[in-house]
Amino acid sequence: MTRTVAAVLRAEKRAALVSVSFVGRERMRSLNARWKGRTEPTDVLAFALTGPDRAPTGDIYICPWVATREARARGLPLRQELRRLVIHGVLHVLGYDHPEGPRRTTSPMWRRQERYLRGTR
């Protein structure tokens, strides 16, 4: 996952301090409730901050339990889904966003994410 973060930052020609934490279902449910007002666990949450030198800084939380369910539903390897979530989180830390709902997967951020996913291994 470290290589995935580095690859996205390199492709974006950006520097950032990013932490990635893998958390359980209950911890993610708690984070999602506190920060998004939703009571179910989610796959990824990203919190973007600005460091002292104005460089992007952020914390990314990923729930493997949710990622496993999503990977199975899509017929994808779990590793691929986890890489997608890391890329998604990094893009959020860098300031990208997407709409909620059905337009999410056709948004510029999602297309960028999928392009990076195809380019990372």
CSV table of C-alpha atoms in Angstrom, one decimal:
chain,number,residue,atom,x,y,z
A,1,MET,CA,0.0,0.0,0.0
A,2,THR,CA,3.0,2.3,0.6
A,3,ARG,CA,4.0,1.9,-3.0
A,4,THR,CA,0.4,2.7,-4.1
A,5,VAL,CA,0.5,6.0,-2.1
A,6,ALA,CA,3.9,6.9,-3.5
A,7,ALA,CA,2.7,6.1,-7.1
A,8,VAL,CA,-0.3,8.4,-6.8
A,9,LEU,CA,1.7,11.2,-5.3
A,10,ARG,CA,4.4,10.8,-8.0
A,11,ALA,CA,1.7,10.8,-10.8
A,12,GLU,CA,0.1,13.9,-9.3
A,13,LYS,CA,3.5,15.6,-9.0
A,14,ARG,CA,2.6,16.4,-5.3
A,15,ALA,CA,4.2,15.8,-1.9
A,16,ALA,CA,2.0,14.9,1.0
A,17,LEU,CA,2.2,13.2,4.4
A,18,VAL,CA,-0.3,10.5,4.4
A,19,SER,CA,-1.1,7.8,7.0
A,20,VAL,CA,-3.2,4.8,6.2
A,21,SER,CA,-4.9,2.8,9.0
A,22,PHE,CA,-6.8,-0.4,8.6
A,23,VAL,CA,-9.6,-0.5,11.1
A,24,GLY,CA,-12.3,-3.0,12.1
A,25,ARG,CA,-16.0,-2.8,11.4
A,26,GLU,CA,-17.0,-1.3,14.7
A,27,ARG,CA,-14.3,1.4,14.6
A,28,MET,CA,-15.2,2.3,11.1
A,29,ARG,CA,-18.9,2.5,12.1
A,30,SER,CA,-18.0,4.8,14.9
A,31,LEU,CA,-15.8,7.1,12.7
A,32,ASN,CA,-18.5,7.2,10.0
A,33,ALA,CA,-21.2,8.1,12.6
A,34,ARG,CA,-19.1,10.8,14.1
A,35,TRP,CA,-17.8,12.5,11.0
A,36,LYS,CA,-20.5,11.6,8.3
A,37,GLY,CA,-23.6,11.1,10.4
A,38,ARG,CA,-24.1,7.6,9.0
A,39,THR,CA,-24.6,4.6,11.3
A,40,GLU,CA,-23.1,1.9,9.1
A,41,PRO,CA,-19.4,1.1,8.5
A,42,THR,CA,-18.0,2.4,5.2
A,43,ASP,CA,-15.0,1.3,3.1
A,44,VAL,CA,-12.8,4.4,3.3
A,45,LEU,CA,-12.7,7.7,5.1
A,46,ALA,CA,-10.1,10.3,4.4
A,47,PHE,CA,-9.4,13.4,6.4
A,48,ALA,CA,-7.4,16.1,4.7
A,49,LEU,CA,-5.4,18.6,6.7
A,50,THR,CA,-2.8,21.2,5.9
A,51,GLY,CA,0.6,20.7,7.3
A,52,PRO,CA,2.7,23.5,8.8
A,53,ASP,CA,4.5,24.0,5.4
A,54,ARG,CA,1.1,24.0,3.7
A,55,ALA,CA,1.8,20.6,2.2
A,56,PRO,CA,-1.3,18.3,2.1
A,57,THR,CA,-1.4,16.0,5.1
A,58,GLY,CA,-4.1,13.4,5.8
A,59,ASP,CA,-5.3,10.3,7.5
A,60,ILE,CA,-6.9,7.5,5.6
A,61,TYR,CA,-9.0,4.9,7.4
A,62,ILE,CA,-9.9,1.7,5.5
A,63,CYS,CA,-12.2,-1.1,6.7
A,64,PRO,CA,-11.1,-4.5,5.3
A,65,TRP,CA,-14.4,-6.0,6.4
A,66,VAL,CA,-16.4,-3.7,4.1
A,67,ALA,CA,-13.7,-3.9,1.4
A,68,THR,CA,-14.0,-7.7,1.4
A,69,ARG,CA,-17.7,-7.6,0.9
A,70,GLU,CA,-17.4,-5.1,-1.9
A,71,ALA,CA,-14.7,-7.1,-3.6
A,72,ARG,CA,-16.8,-10.2,-3.5
A,73,ALA,CA,-19.9,-8.4,-4.8
A,74,ARG,CA,-17.9,-7.1,-7.7
A,75,GLY,CA,-16.0,-10.3,-8.3
A,76,LEU,CA,-12.6,-8.6,-7.7
A,77,PRO,CA,-9.5,-9.6,-5.8
A,78,LEU,CA,-9.4,-8.1,-2.3
A,79,ARG,CA,-6.0,-6.6,-3.0
A,80,GLN,CA,-7.3,-4.7,-6.0
A,81,GLU,CA,-10.2,-3.3,-3.9
A,82,LEU,CA,-7.8,-2.3,-1.1
A,83,ARG,CA,-5.5,-0.5,-3.7
A,84,ARG,CA,-8.6,1.3,-5.0
A,85,LEU,CA,-9.5,2.5,-1.5
A,86,VAL,CA,-5.9,3.7,-0.9
A,87,ILE,CA,-5.9,5.6,-4.2
A,88,HIS,CA,-9.4,7.0,-3.4
A,89,GLY,CA,-8.2,8.2,0.0
A,90,VAL,CA,-5.0,9.8,-1.3
A,91,LEU,CA,-7.0,11.7,-4.0
A,92,HIS,CA,-9.3,13.1,-1.2
A,93,VAL,CA,-6.3,14.1,0.8
A,94,LEU,CA,-5.0,16.0,-2.3
A,95,GLY,CA,-8.3,17.9,-2.5
A,96,TYR,CA,-10.3,15.9,-5.1
A,97,ASP,CA,-13.9,15.1,-4.4
A,98,HIS,CA,-16.9,13.4,-6.1
A,99,PRO,CA,-20.7,13.6,-5.9
A,100,GLU,CA,-22.6,11.2,-3.9
A,101,GLY,CA,-25.0,8.8,-5.6
A,102,PRO,CA,-25.0,7.3,-9.1
A,103,ARG,CA,-22.8,10.0,-10.6
A,104,ARG,CA,-20.0,9.1,-8.3
A,105,THR,CA,-18.5,6.4,-10.6
A,106,THR,CA,-18.6,8.7,-13.6
A,107,SER,CA,-17.0,11.7,-11.9
A,108,PRO,CA,-13.6,13.0,-12.9
A,109,MET,CA,-12.1,11.9,-9.5
A,110,TRP,CA,-13.4,8.3,-10.0
A,111,ARG,CA,-12.0,8.2,-13.6
A,112,ARG,CA,-8.6,9.4,-12.3
A,113,GLN,CA,-8.7,6.8,-9.5
A,114,GLU,CA,-9.4,4.0,-11.9
A,115,ARG,CA,-6.6,5.2,-14.2
A,116,TYR,CA,-4.2,5.1,-11.3
A,117,LEU,CA,-5.5,1.7,-10.3
A,118,ARG,CA,-4.7,0.3,-13.7
A,119,GLY,CA,-1.2,1.7,-13.5
A,120,THR,CA,-0.3,0.4,-10.0
A,121,ARG,CA,0.5,-3.1,-9.0
